[in-house]
XYZ file of N, CA, C and O in Angstrom:
672
model
N -9.926 -19.693 35.266
C -9.789 -20.922 35.990
C -8.639 -21.539 36.360
O -8.255 -22.127 37.081
N -7.386 -21.123 35.259
C -6.179 -21.491 35.854
C -5.819 -20.749 37.011
O -4.931 -21.665 37.542
N -5.874 -19.859 37.470
C -5.762 -18.797 38.670
C -6.504 -19.970 39.665
O -5.889 -19.944 41.006
N -7.497 -20.260 39.751
C -8.519 -21.095 40.531
C -7.788 -22.168 40.773
O -7.401 -22.584 41.977
N -7.310 -22.987 39.559
C -6.844 -24.440 40.053
C -5.344 -24.201 41.018
O -5.181 -24.804 41.897
N -4.731 -23.149 40.436
C -3.379 -22.896 40.931
C -3.558 -22.356 42.540
O -2.776 -22.823 43.625
N -4.647 -21.624 42.860
C -4.941 -21.084 44.423
C -5.457 -22.097 44.973
O -4.940 -22.462 46.396
N -6.133 -23.460 44.567
C -6.501 -24.606 45.077
C -5.338 -25.240 45.258
O -4.852 -25.932 46.611
N -4.199 -25.668 44.270
C -3.189 -26.250 44.733
C -2.334 -25.702 45.620
O -1.690 -26.452 46.729
N -2.069 -24.404 45.615
C -1.284 -23.767 46.345
C -1.789 -23.839 48.155
O -1.282 -24.159 48.987
N -3.223 -23.750 48.206
C -4.020 -24.030 49.626
C -3.595 -25.442 50.017
O -3.414 -25.606 51.095
N -3.993 -26.532 49.111
C -3.633 -27.786 49.567
C -2.253 -28.103 49.923
O -1.687 -28.660 50.808
N -1.022 -27.164 49.102
C 0.149 -27.582 49.753
C 0.637 -27.111 50.787
O 1.106 -27.443 51.630
N -0.085 -25.740 50.953
C 0.058 -25.095 52.415
C -0.457 -25.970 53.392
O 0.146 -26.260 54.477
N -1.695 -26.648 53.186
C -2.185 -27.477 54.500
C -1.366 -28.659 54.519
O -0.977 -28.858 55.634
N -0.572 -29.557 53.456
C 0.208 -30.554 53.597
C 1.275 -30.002 54.587
O 1.696 -30.880 55.071
N 1.929 -28.898 54.016
C 3.075 -28.835 54.826
C 3.055 -28.001 56.096
O 3.763 -28.144 56.955
N 1.830 -27.337 56.546
C 1.623 -26.477 57.789
C 0.737 -27.346 58.761
O 1.244 -27.916 59.907
N -0.457 -27.716 58.530
C -1.452 -28.309 59.412
C -1.501 -29.744 59.411
O -1.377 -30.198 60.601
N -1.303 -30.348 58.477
C -1.495 -31.866 58.653
C -0.267 -32.340 59.305
O -0.373 -33.466 59.881
N 1.031 -32.416 58.954
C 2.181 -32.856 59.848
C 1.578 -32.606 61.344
O 2.076 -33.512 61.795
N 1.278 -31.637 61.845
C 1.006 -31.388 63.089
C 0.031 -32.241 63.872
O 0.011 -32.658 64.931
N -1.004 -32.515 62.793
C -2.162 -33.169 63.323
C -1.815 -34.568 63.673
O -2.583 -35.183 64.070
N -1.062 -34.993 62.376
C -0.465 -36.699 62.601
C 0.818 -36.784 62.699
O 1.503 -37.390 61.973
N 1.280 -36.166 63.863
C 2.876 -36.427 64.528
C 2.730 -38.055 64.850
O 3.918 -38.314 64.783
N 1.675 -38.441 65.147
C 2.034 -40.025 65.899
C 2.266 -40.909 64.892
O 2.700 -41.946 65.293
N 2.249 -40.659 63.480
C 2.383 -41.679 62.968
C 1.463 -41.908 61.532
O 0.396 -40.848 61.523
N 1.848 -42.336 60.393
C 1.259 -42.789 59.312
C 0.295 -43.384 59.417
O -1.214 -43.004 58.505
N -0.322 -44.232 60.335
C -1.274 -44.800 60.519
C -2.533 -44.170 60.791
O -3.776 -44.365 60.290
N -2.352 -42.899 61.804
C -3.828 -42.206 62.119
C -4.048 -41.192 60.549
O -5.376 -41.213 60.717
N -3.008 -40.955 59.867
C -3.448 -40.313 58.609
C -4.220 -41.498 57.580
O -5.343 -40.730 56.969
N -3.740 -42.405 57.535
C -4.554 -43.393 56.562
C -6.046 -43.712 57.270
O -7.170 -43.869 56.448
N -6.252 -43.853 58.611
C -7.257 -44.044 59.544
C -8.186 -42.945 59.040
O -9.390 -43.079 58.701
N -7.584 -41.805 59.271
C -8.499 -40.531 59.077
C -9.086 -40.588 57.322
O -10.271 -39.965 57.384
N -8.059 -40.910 56.682
C -8.753 -40.879 55.289
C -9.772 -41.687 54.993
O -10.758 -41.430 54.256
N -9.821 -42.877 55.592
C -10.776 -43.976 55.136
C -12.170 -43.479 56.282
O -13.092 -43.754 55.512
N -11.883 -42.641 57.124
C -13.386 -42.425 57.632
C -14.095 -40.724 56.928
O -14.758 -40.575 57.375
N -13.143 -40.705 55.834
C -13.805 -39.430 54.993
C -15.117 -40.014 54.500
O -14.907 -40.852 53.639
N -16.048 -39.426 54.480
C -17.295 -39.573 53.669
C -17.449 -38.270 52.611
O -17.462 -37.243 53.073
N -17.861 -39.111 51.370
C -18.304 -38.077 50.430
C -19.470 -38.718 49.740
O -19.645 -39.860 49.651
N -20.331 -37.838 48.976
C -21.488 -37.999 48.250
C -20.758 -38.470 46.705
O -20.286 -37.476 46.194
N -21.245 -39.670 46.264
C -20.976 -40.132 44.887
C -21.321 -39.280 44.018
O -21.118 -38.652 42.927
N -22.752 -39.076 44.067
C -23.415 -38.273 42.942
C -22.582 -36.714 42.470
O -22.304 -36.331 41.653
N -22.419 -36.153 43.977
C -21.716 -34.838 44.155
C -20.093 -35.158 43.449
O -19.800 -34.114 42.913
N -19.744 -35.976 43.648
C -18.307 -36.498 43.157
C -18.163 -36.469 41.571
O -17.346 -36.044 40.980
N -19.344 -37.375 41.375
C -19.439 -37.080 39.887
C -19.973 -36.140 39.221
O -19.132 -35.775 37.871
N -20.601 -35.471 39.715
C -21.006 -34.014 39.393
C -19.737 -33.008 39.341
O -19.458 -32.440 38.246
N -18.940 -33.139 40.266
C -17.804 -32.408 40.123
C -16.507 -32.580 39.344
O -16.108 -31.991 39.029
N -16.686 -33.977 39.321
C -15.834 -34.685 38.305
C -16.121 -34.139 36.842
O -15.396 -33.804 35.952
N -17.190 -34.231 36.389
C -17.865 -33.794 35.335
C -17.720 -32.300 35.079
O -17.387 -32.027 33.785
N -18.187 -31.368 35.746
C -17.592 -29.893 35.892
C -16.211 -29.803 35.704
O -15.696 -28.992 34.529
N -15.212 -30.404 36.271
C -13.678 -30.293 36.187
C -13.581 -30.778 34.944
O -12.858 -29.878 34.283
N -14.060 -31.902 34.432
C -13.614 -32.326 32.984
C -14.213 -31.097 32.046
O -13.571 -30.908 31.390
N -15.302 -30.716 32.154
C -15.868 -29.866 31.225
C -14.671 -28.625 31.111
O -14.521 -27.898 30.334
N -14.510 -27.958 32.469
C -13.427 -26.947 32.411
C -12.187 -27.132 32.167
O -11.722 -26.259 31.425
N -11.596 -28.310 32.395
C -10.551 -28.803 31.345
C -10.425 -29.038 30.312
O -9.679 -28.419 29.453
N -11.582 -29.184 29.829
C -11.569 -29.334 28.359
C -11.912 -27.825 27.713
O -11.181 -27.560 26.533
N -12.348 -27.105 28.113
C -12.682 -25.776 27.708
C -11.414 -24.992 27.579
O -11.078 -24.241 27.062
N -10.439 -25.495 29.045
C -9.257 -24.668 29.210
C -8.379 -25.504 27.924
O -7.806 -24.299 27.324
N -8.250 -26.320 27.632
C -7.487 -27.249 26.706
C -7.923 -26.081 25.211
O -7.020 -26.369 24.449
N -9.161 -26.170 25.074
C -9.600 -25.723 23.737
C -9.017 -24.219 23.727
O -8.804 -23.631 22.693
N -9.145 -23.610 24.443
C -8.816 -22.311 24.373
C -7.536 -22.147 24.451
O -7.028 -21.191 23.899
N -6.703 -23.016 24.912
C -5.311 -23.153 24.828
C -4.646 -23.279 23.522
O -3.921 -22.532 22.906
N -5.416 -24.105 22.676
C -5.191 -24.697 21.177
C -5.596 -23.128 20.805
O -4.951 -22.814 19.967
N -6.813 -22.484 20.826
C -7.094 -21.196 20.264
C -5.830 -19.961 20.540
O -5.572 -19.293 19.769
N -5.399 -20.140 21.566
C -4.442 -19.047 22.262
C -3.196 -19.324 21.168
O -2.482 -18.671 20.679
N -3.012 -20.885 21.200
C -1.402 -21.246 20.745
C -1.725 -20.687 19.092
O -0.941 -20.111 18.290
N -3.067 -20.964 18.463
C -3.026 -20.627 17.000
C -2.967 -19.105 16.816
O -2.581 -18.449 15.849
N -3.813 -18.566 17.828
C -3.757 -17.005 17.625
C -2.439 -16.187 17.978
O -2.058 -15.572 17.340
N -1.347 -16.909 18.578
C -0.211 -16.627 18.785
C 0.572 -16.842 17.593
O 1.391 -15.816 17.024
N 0.274 -17.899 16.861
C 0.792 -18.403 15.438
C 0.454 -17.519 14.521
O 1.443 -16.949 13.932
N -0.747 -17.156 14.445
C -1.137 -16.070 13.629
C -0.656 -14.660 13.825
O -0.336 -13.980 12.931
N -0.426 -14.463 15.187
C -0.156 -13.147 15.626
C 1.421 -12.649 15.068
O 1.999 -11.978 14.772
N 2.014 -14.053 15.324
C 3.604 -14.076 14.707
C 3.591 -13.797 13.296
O 4.559 -13.062 13.041
N 2.716 -14.680 12.442
C 2.861 -14.251 11.105
C 2.500 -13.400 10.783
O 2.974 -12.711 9.520
N 1.670 -12.739 11.385
C 0.902 -11.043 11.179
C 2.177 -9.989 11.179
O 2.436 -9.265 10.445
N 3.105 -10.275 12.575
C 4.206 -9.200 12.917
C 5.032 -9.349 11.686
O 5.892 -8.452 11.207
N 5.376 -10.858 11.481
C 6.496 -10.873 9.894
C 5.966 -10.603 8.697
O 6.883 -9.690 8.106
N 4.432 -10.371 8.606
C 4.163 -9.718 7.578
C 4.485 -8.288 7.483
O 4.690 -7.406 6.345
N 3.623 -7.729 8.715
C 4.320 -6.374 8.770
C 5.658 -5.635 8.630
O 5.717 -4.912 8.284
N 6.476 -6.632 9.427
C 7.946 -6.305 8.978
C 8.205 -6.345 7.739
O 8.647 -5.630 7.020
N 7.373 -7.284 6.967
C 8.056 -7.417 5.359
C 7.836 -6.171 4.682
O 8.158 -5.760 3.841
N 6.035 -5.829 5.210
C 5.561 -4.347 4.312
C 6.024 -3.372 4.760
O 6.243 -2.376 3.934
N 6.499 -3.018 5.867
C 7.587 -1.599 6.453
C 8.630 -1.824 5.451
O 9.025 -0.806 5.151
N 9.627 -2.913 5.440
C 10.347 -2.851 4.771
C 10.271 -2.602 3.081
O 11.143 -1.858 2.705
N 9.421 -2.999 2.766
C 9.099 -3.001 1.357
C 8.377 -1.804 1.020
O 9.071 -0.821 0.081
N 7.876 -1.185 1.898
C 7.497 0.440 1.881
C 8.409 1.290 2.287
O 8.611 2.609 1.566
N 9.572 1.176 3.108
C 10.566 1.828 3.306
C 11.361 1.869 1.769
O 11.936 2.934 1.155
N 11.601 0.630 1.356
C 12.306 0.096 -0.168
C 11.598 1.417 -1.431
O 12.250 2.108 -1.641
N 10.181 1.310 -1.061
C 9.483 2.105 -2.143
C 9.378 3.721 -1.775
O 9.526 4.418 -2.936
N 9.580 4.120 -0.827
C 9.857 5.493 -0.150
C 11.233 5.692 -0.712
O 11.222 6.798 -1.387
N 12.325 5.028 -0.375
C 13.613 5.359 -0.929
C 13.256 5.439 -2.566
O 14.274 6.709 -3.107
N 13.121 4.665 -3.144
C 13.169 4.643 -4.645
C 12.203 5.923 -5.266
O 12.433 6.413 -6.167
N 11.176 6.333 -4.559
C 10.443 7.658 -4.695
C 11.097 8.648 -4.749
O 11.168 9.437 -5.348
N 11.797 9.105 -3.587
C 12.470 10.018 -3.120
C 13.897 10.330 -4.070
O 13.925 10.968 -4.844
N 14.276 8.985 -4.531
C 15.533 8.947 -5.240
C 14.912 9.358 -6.625
O 15.674 10.206 -7.428
N 13.664 9.110 -7.173
C 13.106 9.250 -8.494
C 12.879 10.617 -8.372
O 13.171 11.291 -9.542
N 12.366 11.252 -7.625
C 12.095 12.723 -7.344
C 13.141 13.676 -7.352
O 13.248 14.662 -8.175
N 14.437 13.226 -7.002
C 15.775 13.867 -6.782
C 16.210 13.730 -7.975
O 16.795 14.971 -8.741
N 16.116 12.680 -8.662
C 16.516 12.424 -10.014
C 15.911 13.462 -11.082
O 16.315 13.957 -12.154
N 14.568 13.361 -11.066
C 13.862 14.041 -11.684
C 14.134 15.684 -11.671
O 14.173 16.622 -12.646
N 14.125 16.271 -10.108
C 14.460 17.486 -9.844
C 15.752 18.132 -10.646
O 16.197 18.980 -11.357
N 17.006 17.146 -10.680
C 18.312 17.448 -11.199
C 18.050 17.382 -12.844
O 18.743 18.319 -13.285
N 17.293 16.308 -13.317
C 17.067 16.632 -14.850
C 16.275 17.804 -15.444
O 16.724 18.563 -16.433
N 15.589 18.174 -14.301
C 14.931 19.398 -14.451
C 15.469 20.618 -14.647
O 15.902 21.596 -15.653
N 16.659 20.637 -13.672
C 17.663 21.673 -13.652
C 18.518 21.521 -14.776
O 18.875 22.762 -15.251
N 19.081 20.509 -14.901
C 19.626 20.391 -16.207
C 19.128 20.630 -17.367
O 19.854 21.567 -18.095
N 17.892 20.675 -17.685
C 17.050 20.640 -18.803
C 16.828 22.298 -18.750
O 17.101 23.067 -19.781
N 16.906 23.235 -17.513
C 16.658 24.362 -17.691
C 17.960 25.206 -18.319
O 17.962 26.292 -18.987
N 19.043 24.817 -17.567
C 20.272 25.138 -18.052
C 20.561 25.125 -19.404
O 21.147 25.732 -20.104
N 20.203 23.681 -19.972
C 20.304 23.485 -21.374
C 19.457 24.411 -22.115
O 19.936 24.962 -23.130
N 18.194 24.759 -21.902
C 17.722 25.867 -22.624
C 18.292 27.195 -22.386
O 18.073 27.929 -23.728
N 18.663 27.455 -21.409
C 18.982 28.988 -21.148
C 20.417 29.047 -22.464
O 20.352 30.105 -23.208
N 21.090 28.084 -22.239
C 22.698 28.081 -23.396
C 22.130 27.894 -24.589
O 22.598 28.506 -25.494
N 20.729 26.873 -24.747
C 20.319 27.104 -26.193
C 19.707 28.428 -26.687
O 20.146 28.770 -27.847
N 19.347 29.297 -25.723
C 18.457 30.441 -26.207
C 19.797 31.354 -26.283
O 19.730 32.418 -27.109
N 20.872 31.468 -25.341
C 22.192 32.134 -25.727
C 22.952 31.879 -26.894
O 23.208 32.602 -27.785
N 22.983 30.857 -27.304
C 23.567 30.290 -28.618
C 22.757 30.929 -29.756
O 23.134 30.983 -30.631
N 21.305 30.512 -29.649
C 20.573 30.839 -30.732
C 20.748 32.571 -31.154
O 20.650 32.826 -32.353
N 20.786 33.282 -29.974
C 20.514 34.615 -29.738
C 22.194 35.259 -30.474
O 22.218 35.860 -31.721
N 23.249 34.397 -30.226
C 24.480 34.540 -31.273
C 24.396 34.162 -32.139
O 24.964 34.998 -33.321
N 23.693 33.218 -32.597
C 23.699 32.544 -33.801
C 22.873 34.002 -35.004
O 23.317 33.975 -36.105
N 22.136 34.272 -34.496
C 20.753 35.218 -34.967
C 21.680 36.514 -35.309
O 21.940 36.937 -36.660
N 22.803 36.632 -34.467
C 23.594 37.981 -34.497
C 24.377 37.851 -35.532
O 24.969 38.595 -36.523
N 25.106 36.751 -35.420
C 26.191 36.227 -36.486
C 25.650 36.225 -37.741
O 26.169 36.683 -38.963
N 24.397 35.638 -37.896
C 23.799 35.478 -39.669
C 23.332 36.855 -39.767
O 23.657 37.370 -41.078
N 22.902 37.977 -38.991
C 22.802 39.102 -39.208
C 23.899 39.810 -39.765
O 24.019 40.431 -40.894
N 24.965 39.476 -38.870
C 26.213 40.023 -39.430
C 26.691 39.578 -40.796
O 27.311 40.301 -41.660
N 26.825 38.196 -41.122
C 27.231 37.472 -42.220
C 26.443 38.206 -43.356
O 26.911 38.591 -44.284
N 25.140 38.444 -43.330
C 24.266 39.145 -44.069
C 24.674 40.671 -44.482
O 24.893 40.874 -45.658
N 25.105 41.393 -43.620
C 25.488 42.339 -43.650
C 26.905 42.549 -44.593
O 27.173 43.200 -45.586
N 27.628 41.557 -43.952
C 29.056 41.469 -44.647
C 28.855 41.067 -46.223
O 29.660 41.615 -47.115
N 27.660 39.978 -46.320
C 27.545 39.906 -47.692
C 27.371 40.852 -48.687
O 27.430 41.072 -49.736
N 26.336 41.678 -47.898
C 25.962 42.900 -48.755
C 26.723 43.764 -49.009
O 27.171 44.402 -50.259
N 27.661 44.100 -48.184
C 28.950 44.968 -48.290
C 29.628 44.588 -49.253
O 30.438 45.096 -50.348
N 29.883 42.966 -49.206
C 30.793 42.219 -50.253
C 30.581 42.775 -51.803
O 30.863 43.039 -52.516
N 28.982 42.538 -51.962
C 28.477 42.363 -53.065
C 28.441 44.087 -53.392
O 28.881 44.252 -54.811
N 28.408 44.948 -52.804
C 28.416 46.456 -52.992
C 29.803 46.816 -53.568
O 29.878 47.319 -54.387
N 30.725 46.390 -52.653
C 31.870 46.491 -53.196
C 32.467 45.864 -54.401
O 33.131 46.512 -55.239
N 31.836 44.648 -54.731
C 32.181 44.205 -56.060
C 31.366 44.585 -56.997
O 32.120 44.889 -58.155
N 30.473 45.562 -56.767
C 29.809 46.074 -57.574
C 30.519 47.512 -58.039
O 30.628 47.703 -59.258
N 30.577 48.003 -57.037
C 31.719 49.147 -57.084
C 33.040 49.051 -57.881
O 33.541 49.557 -58.834
N 33.679 47.642 -57.394
C 34.742 47.350 -58.057
C 34.703 47.223 -59.663
O 35.489 47.462 -60.635
N 33.552 46.613 -59.836
C 33.095 46.217 -61.188
C 32.807 47.667 -62.290
O 33.312 47.477 -63.481
N 32.177 48.204 -61.175
C 31.901 49.722 -61.931
C 33.415 50.432 -62.154
O 33.432 51.035 -63.217
N 34.309 50.427 -61.306
C 35.475 51.032 -61.528
C 36.163 50.136 -62.582
O 36.827 51.087 -63.451
N 36.264 49.073 -62.755
C 37.045 48.336 -63.739
C 36.210 48.925 -65.209
O 37.023 48.878 -66.495
N 34.946 48.684 -65.122
C 34.502 49.256 -66.431
C 35.016 50.856 -66.785
O 35.165 51.185 -67.827
N 34.800 51.515 -65.754
C 35.095 53.022 -66.219
C 36.403 53.122 -66.226
O 36.794 53.861 -67.327
N 37.384 52.290 -65.744
C 38.801 52.618 -65.968
C 39.102 51.883 -67.564
O 39.916 52.302 -68.300
N 38.285 50.669 -67.778
C 38.397 50.122 -69.260
C 37.937 51.084 -70.374
O 38.567 51.090 -71.190
N 37.050 51.771 -69.916
C 36.194 52.826 -70.772
C 37.448 54.026 -70.999
O 37.532 54.542 -72.094
N 38.004 54.316 -69.959
C 38.941 55.330 -70.046
C 40.292 54.879 -70.688
O 40.621 55.559 -71.648
N 40.491 53.659 -70.715
C 41.609 53.115 -71.270
C 41.542 53.127 -72.716
O 42.216 53.494 -73.787
N 40.148 52.442 -73.087
C 39.829 52.617 -74.499
C 39.940 53.973 -75.000
O 40.063 53.996 -76.313
N 39.054 54.970 -74.125
C 38.862 56.319 -74.911
C 40.641 56.762 -74.967
O 40.735 57.281 -75.867
N 41.327 56.452 -74.301
C 42.562 57.097 -74.331
C 43.303 56.356 -75.416
O 44.081 56.943 -76.241
N 43.079 54.970 -75.717
C 43.871 54.315 -76.766
C 43.291 54.706 -77.992
O 44.098 55.253 -79.039
N 41.808 55.265 -78.218
C 41.346 55.754 -79.387
C 41.655 57.206 -79.699
O 41.962 57.333 -80.476
N 42.023 57.618 -78.476
C 42.352 59.153 -78.500
C 43.926 59.084 -79.046
O 44.108 60.022 -79.732
N 44.722 58.388 -78.562
C 45.978 58.253 -79.079
C 45.947 57.625 -80.416
O 46.693 58.238 -81.265
N 45.671 56.861 -80.778
C 45.397 56.199 -82.112
C 44.895 57.584 -83.103
O 45.028 57.524 -84.354
N 43.747 58.257 -82.440
C 43.470 59.404 -83.264
C 44.477 59.958 -83.775
O 44.552 60.696 -84.752
N 44.992 60.569 -82.437
C 46.100 61.508 -82.999
C 47.255 61.059 -83.790
O 48.008 61.773 -84.476
N 47.731 59.678 -83.417
C 48.675 59.444 -84.180
C 48.096 59.287 -85.809
O 49.054 59.227 -86.601
N 47.170 58.861 -86.071
C 46.506 58.861 -87.363
C 46.523 60.315 -87.910
O 46.850 60.444 -89.111
N 46.186 61.111 -87.262
C 46.035 62.423 -87.870
C 47.483 63.242 -87.402
O 47.657 64.241 -88.359
N 48.287 62.537 -87.234
C 49.511 63.291 -87.364
C 50.376 62.811 -88.278
O 50.778 62.568 -89.246
């Protein structure tokens, strides 16, 4: 409709620029006289006026609807931008969380390996300690046995010496 109106206006404008000035070169009186001689049908003009008013009303309603849709479109684009930014932020947080969890898993693995190594060393040290304690106990028992034996020999020597002294 807007295109039709535009085309009509363009046609009329061209007519006024090209054709009409040449037809009415003799002066404005001829133009006014010709305008008064134009006959038109009042009913047809009322019908055309009503159609024109209806068309213009529809155009205005469509313009209001287009304006509303453009506003809604702009708001939806803003919402999309906001959601895209939020989505990017969440994706960054998710990736960072996954990286952090991977690093923690690696650290946990290394700590477990180190713990296993330390536990093995501890078990070996406990075994060596138990062996050393057993060796110490055996040596202490041997030392005790040697002391008893030495003491017994000393007592025997002393008795023997005393006996010899008494006998002599």
